[in-house]
mmCIF file of C-alpha atoms in Angstrom:
data_model
loop_
_atom_site.group_PDB
_atom_site.id
_atom_site.type_symbol
_atom_site.label_atom_id
_atom_site.label_comp_id
_atom_site.label_asym_id
_atom_site.label_seq_id
_atom_site.Cartn_x
_atom_site.Cartn_y
_atom_site.Cartn_z
ATOM 1 C CA MET A 1 -53.882 -137.537 214.722
ATOM 2 C CA THR A 2 -57.436 -137.234 213.404
ATOM 3 C CA GLN A 3 -60.534 -138.571 215.775
ATOM 4 C CA GLU A 4 -61.373 -141.471 213.283
ATOM 5 C CA GLU A 5 -57.661 -142.645 213.418
ATOM 6 C CA ASP A 6 -57.613 -142.447 216.839
ATOM 7 C CA ILE A 7 -61.076 -144.207 217.352
ATOM 8 C CA ARG A 8 -59.623 -147.552 215.074
ATOM 9 C CA ASN A 9 -56.693 -147.423 217.165
ATOM 10 C CA ALA A 10 -58.628 -147.444 220.496
ATOM 11 C CA VAL A 11 -60.653 -150.562 218.382
ATOM 12 C CA GLU A 12 -58.032 -152.800 217.480
ATOM 13 C CA VAL A 13 -56.994 -152.302 220.804
ATOM 14 C CA LEU A 14 -60.543 -153.648 222.366
ATOM 15 C CA LYS A 15 -60.572 -156.144 219.897
ATOM 16 C CA LYS A 16 -57.202 -158.034 220.908
ATOM 17 C CA GLY A 17 -58.406 -157.601 224.633
ATOM 18 C CA GLY A 18 -56.345 -154.358 225.112
ATOM 19 C CA VAL A 19 -57.617 -151.299 228.111
ATOM 20 C CA ILE A 20 -58.001 -147.343 226.935
ATOM 21 C CA LEU A 21 -58.286 -144.351 228.379
ATOM 22 C CA TYR A 22 -60.307 -142.165 226.978
ATOM 23 C CA PRO A 23 -62.883 -139.059 227.120
ATOM 24 C CA THR A 24 -66.873 -140.117 227.662
ATOM 25 C CA ASP A 25 -69.835 -138.197 228.441
ATOM 26 C CA THR A 26 -69.115 -137.301 232.096
ATOM 27 C CA VAL A 27 -65.134 -138.019 233.021
ATOM 28 C CA TRP A 28 -62.070 -139.987 231.860
ATOM 29 C CA GLY A 29 -62.450 -143.527 231.475
ATOM 30 C CA ILE A 30 -61.008 -147.170 231.568
ATOM 31 C CA GLY A 31 -62.578 -149.472 229.055
ATOM 32 C CA CYS A 32 -62.171 -152.340 227.509
ATOM 33 C CA ASP A 33 -64.446 -155.047 225.816
ATOM 34 C CA ALA A 34 -67.713 -155.967 227.987
ATOM 35 C CA THR A 35 -67.711 -159.006 227.221
ATOM 36 C CA ASN A 36 -63.891 -160.626 226.932
ATOM 37 C CA ALA A 37 -63.609 -161.749 231.167
ATOM 38 C CA GLU A 38 -59.890 -160.913 230.771
ATOM 39 C CA ALA A 39 -59.823 -157.052 229.799
ATOM 40 C CA VAL A 40 -62.329 -156.967 232.844
ATOM 41 C CA ALA A 41 -60.289 -158.760 235.484
ATOM 42 C CA LYS A 42 -56.706 -156.302 234.069
ATOM 43 C CA VAL A 43 -59.379 -152.621 234.922
ATOM 44 C CA TYR A 44 -59.573 -154.206 238.141
ATOM 45 C CA ALA A 45 -56.718 -154.708 238.613
ATOM 46 C CA ILE A 46 -55.563 -151.633 237.081
ATOM 47 C CA LYS A 47 -57.724 -149.587 239.429
ATOM 48 C CA LYS A 48 -56.771 -151.860 242.630
ATOM 49 C CA ARG A 49 -61.014 -152.538 242.642
ATOM 50 C CA ASP A 50 -61.973 -155.662 244.346
ATOM 51 C CA ASP A 51 -63.980 -157.635 242.057
ATOM 52 C CA SER A 52 -67.554 -157.352 243.781
ATOM 53 C CA LYS A 53 -67.748 -153.781 243.393
ATOM 54 C CA ALA A 54 -69.463 -153.567 240.331
ATOM 55 C CA LEU A 55 -67.939 -151.365 236.831
ATOM 56 C CA ILE A 56 -70.613 -149.683 234.105
ATOM 57 C CA CYS A 57 -70.490 -150.189 230.349
ATOM 58 C CA LEU A 58 -71.038 -147.795 228.283
ATOM 59 C CA VAL A 59 -73.414 -148.393 224.907
ATOM 60 C CA ASP A 60 -74.330 -145.915 222.156
ATOM 61 C CA SER A 61 -77.624 -146.711 221.840
ATOM 62 C CA ASP A 62 -80.897 -148.178 223.180
ATOM 63 C CA ALA A 63 -80.811 -150.928 220.541
ATOM 64 C CA ARG A 64 -77.590 -151.922 222.074
ATOM 65 C CA LEU A 65 -78.644 -151.659 225.495
ATOM 66 C CA GLN A 66 -81.215 -153.817 225.091
ATOM 67 C CA ARG A 67 -78.040 -157.275 223.874
ATOM 68 C CA TYR A 68 -77.091 -156.910 227.391
ATOM 69 C CA VAL A 69 -80.474 -156.799 229.851
ATOM 70 C CA ARG A 70 -82.913 -159.445 229.238
ATOM 71 C CA ASP A 71 -86.075 -157.027 229.993
ATOM 72 C CA VAL A 72 -85.959 -152.863 230.186
ATOM 73 C CA PRO A 73 -88.581 -152.057 232.242
ATOM 74 C CA ASN A 74 -90.532 -148.629 230.783
ATOM 75 C CA ILE A 75 -89.521 -146.845 233.470
ATOM 76 C CA ALA A 76 -85.756 -147.285 232.278
ATOM 77 C CA TRP A 77 -86.653 -145.386 229.142
ATOM 78 C CA ASP A 78 -88.672 -143.317 230.529
ATOM 79 C CA LEU A 79 -85.954 -141.802 233.296
ATOM 80 C CA LEU A 80 -82.892 -142.666 230.409
ATOM 81 C CA ASP A 81 -85.578 -139.864 228.043
ATOM 82 C CA ALA A 82 -85.903 -137.330 231.403
ATOM 83 C CA ALA A 83 -82.260 -137.316 232.069
ATOM 84 C CA VAL A 84 -81.055 -133.975 231.589
ATOM 85 C CA LYS A 85 -77.414 -135.517 232.694
ATOM 86 C CA PRO A 86 -75.587 -138.518 231.581
ATOM 87 C CA THR A 87 -77.458 -141.174 233.884
ATOM 88 C CA THR A 88 -76.655 -144.855 234.361
ATOM 89 C CA VAL A 89 -79.462 -147.218 235.155
ATOM 90 C CA ILE A 90 -78.746 -150.314 236.918
ATOM 91 C CA LEU A 91 -81.382 -152.906 235.861
ATOM 92 C CA ASP A 92 -81.322 -156.769 236.664
ATOM 93 C CA GLY A 93 -81.394 -159.705 234.131
ATOM 94 C CA ALA A 94 -77.469 -159.196 232.678
ATOM 95 C CA VAL A 95 -76.348 -161.011 229.698
ATOM 96 C CA ASN A 96 -73.729 -161.058 227.049
ATOM 97 C CA LEU A 97 -71.393 -159.856 229.678
ATOM 98 C CA ALA A 98 -68.608 -160.959 230.962
ATOM 99 C CA PRO A 99 -69.170 -162.583 233.764
ATOM 100 C CA ASN A 100 -66.863 -161.217 236.103
ATOM 101 C CA LEU A 101 -68.954 -157.749 235.006
ATOM 102 C CA ILE A 102 -72.108 -158.695 236.453
ATOM 103 C CA ALA A 103 -72.912 -157.618 239.829
ATOM 104 C CA GLU A 104 -74.082 -161.014 242.249
ATOM 105 C CA ASP A 105 -77.737 -159.640 242.222
ATOM 106 C CA GLY A 106 -77.475 -160.589 238.950
ATOM 107 C CA SER A 107 -77.658 -157.484 237.597
ATOM 108 C CA ILE A 108 -75.783 -154.305 235.561
ATOM 109 C CA ALA A 109 -74.885 -150.924 235.070
ATOM 110 C CA LEU A 110 -75.667 -149.392 231.669
ATOM 111 C CA ARG A 111 -75.606 -145.865 230.084
ATOM 112 C CA ILE A 112 -75.607 -144.578 226.795
ATOM 113 C CA THR A 113 -73.593 -141.881 226.168
ATOM 114 C CA LYS A 114 -74.405 -139.271 223.773
ATOM 115 C CA GLU A 115 -70.811 -137.416 223.732
ATOM 116 C CA GLU A 116 -69.391 -137.405 220.147
ATOM 117 C CA PHE A 117 -66.635 -139.575 220.409
ATOM 118 C CA SER A 118 -67.962 -142.137 222.908
ATOM 119 C CA LYS A 119 -70.499 -142.725 220.889
ATOM 120 C CA GLU A 120 -68.370 -143.011 218.222
ATOM 121 C CA LEU A 121 -66.223 -145.140 219.269
ATOM 122 C CA CYS A 122 -68.763 -147.536 221.153
ATOM 123 C CA TYR A 123 -70.535 -147.713 217.571
ATOM 124 C CA ARG A 124 -67.613 -148.720 215.867
ATOM 125 C CA PHE A 125 -66.306 -150.916 218.312
ATOM 126 C CA GLN A 126 -70.160 -152.388 218.203
ATOM 127 C CA LYS A 127 -70.373 -153.924 221.363
ATOM 128 C CA ALA A 128 -70.703 -152.387 225.460
ATOM 129 C CA LEU A 129 -67.503 -151.239 226.866
ATOM 130 C CA VAL A 130 -66.404 -150.672 230.681
ATOM 131 C CA SER A 131 -66.377 -147.748 231.562
ATOM 132 C CA THR A 132 -64.759 -147.058 234.665
ATOM 133 C CA SER A 133 -63.499 -143.478 236.002
ATOM 134 C CA ALA A 134 -59.805 -142.895 235.151
ATOM 135 C CA ASN A 135 -58.504 -143.492 238.569
ATOM 136 C CA ILE A 136 -57.020 -145.883 241.558
ATOM 137 C CA SER A 137 -59.782 -147.416 243.587
ATOM 138 C CA GLY A 138 -60.312 -145.010 246.203
ATOM 139 C CA GLU A 139 -58.890 -141.543 244.563
ATOM 140 C CA PRO A 140 -60.123 -138.897 242.904
ATOM 141 C CA ALA A 141 -61.265 -139.534 239.135
ATOM 142 C CA ALA A 142 -59.486 -137.868 236.376
ATOM 143 C CA GLN A 143 -62.059 -135.046 235.192
ATOM 144 C CA ASN A 144 -59.543 -134.221 232.582
ATOM 145 C CA TYR A 145 -56.606 -135.981 230.587
ATOM 146 C CA ARG A 146 -54.538 -134.025 232.935
ATOM 147 C CA ASP A 147 -55.239 -135.423 235.886
ATOM 148 C CA ILE A 148 -54.803 -138.483 234.911
ATOM 149 C CA SER A 149 -52.145 -140.305 237.317
ATOM 150 C CA GLU A 150 -48.788 -141.750 235.424
ATOM 151 C CA GLU A 151 -49.736 -145.148 236.955
ATOM 152 C CA LEU A 152 -52.814 -145.182 235.010
ATOM 153 C CA LEU A 153 -50.990 -143.609 232.025
ATOM 154 C CA ASN A 154 -48.194 -146.423 232.045
ATOM 155 C CA ALA A 155 -50.890 -149.356 233.177
ATOM 156 C CA VAL A 156 -53.308 -149.727 229.614
ATOM 157 C CA ASP A 157 -52.448 -150.278 226.061
ATOM 158 C CA TYR A 158 -53.388 -146.907 224.535
ATOM 159 C CA VAL A 159 -54.230 -143.636 225.419
ATOM 160 C CA CYS A 160 -56.867 -141.467 223.306
ATOM 161 C CA TRP A 161 -55.641 -138.440 221.962
ATOM 162 C CA SER A 162 -58.718 -136.916 221.858
ATOM 163 C CA ARG A 163 -59.961 -134.676 224.300
ATOM 164 C CA ARG A 164 -56.581 -134.075 225.769
ATOM 165 C CA ASN A 165 -56.367 -130.393 225.363
ATOM 166 C CA GLU A 166 -59.901 -129.926 227.543
ATOM 167 C CA HIS A 167 -59.608 -128.264 230.738
ATOM 168 C CA LYS A 168 -63.043 -127.884 232.196
ATOM 169 C CA PRO A 169 -65.201 -129.631 234.715
ATOM 170 C CA HIS A 170 -66.743 -133.175 234.495
ATOM 171 C CA THR A 171 -68.685 -134.533 236.747
ATOM 172 C CA PRO A 172 -69.466 -138.563 237.665
ATOM 173 C CA SER A 173 -72.605 -140.036 236.176
ATOM 174 C CA SER A 174 -76.116 -140.062 237.966
ATOM 175 C CA ILE A 175 -76.790 -143.673 238.901
ATOM 176 C CA ILE A 176 -80.167 -144.735 239.467
ATOM 177 C CA LYS A 177 -80.771 -148.427 240.749
ATOM 178 C CA LEU A 178 -83.631 -150.440 239.110
ATOM 179 C CA GLY A 179 -85.877 -152.478 241.087
ATOM 180 C CA PRO A 180 -87.786 -156.153 239.178
ATOM 181 C CA SER A 181 -90.929 -154.560 240.718
ATOM 182 C CA GLY A 182 -90.470 -151.111 239.558
ATOM 183 C CA GLU A 183 -89.054 -149.649 242.659
ATOM 184 C CA VAL A 184 -86.536 -146.375 242.072
ATOM 185 C CA LYS A 185 -83.459 -145.888 244.226
ATOM 186 C CA VAL A 186 -80.986 -143.238 243.224
ATOM 187 C CA ILE A 187 -77.254 -144.554 244.192
ATOM 188 C CA ARG A 188 -76.050 -141.113 242.868
#
């Protein structure tokens, strides 16, 4: 299967409210349409995660990130430009996303991916994608396809083929929370 076919198949599943397993710019992720509350609820159920714990969303560009936050502070752009590894920013004023994805304080965690597969997947889907690590809550994140449990493989609607043979270390993104007055807090 070509990468293009793989992305086409994943997008079709996402459009129908399905959940996918896919390679990202960090570890393998569980993903769904970040604007679909039912799909987001499925991800929480699959991960066995309390829905009060927020999930990260992946986007393909600066422009797409701006669709999901009322006002992106300049410090966010500076941090993202300066980042040498994948960096997730938690921003206030989340909009246009599933309500069960937005934290109680109205914030959302977003990351712009530069990795080829996940960037093209986000671009073709034309919406933010949930991107939470491929694991049951509390267990280690799946760095590579071979690390994904059988339980997760059977729980989703589509498992991407791209990068399945990869065997190298991957780490989660840095997470930085930006406050309304420009304060910066490193979460991870």
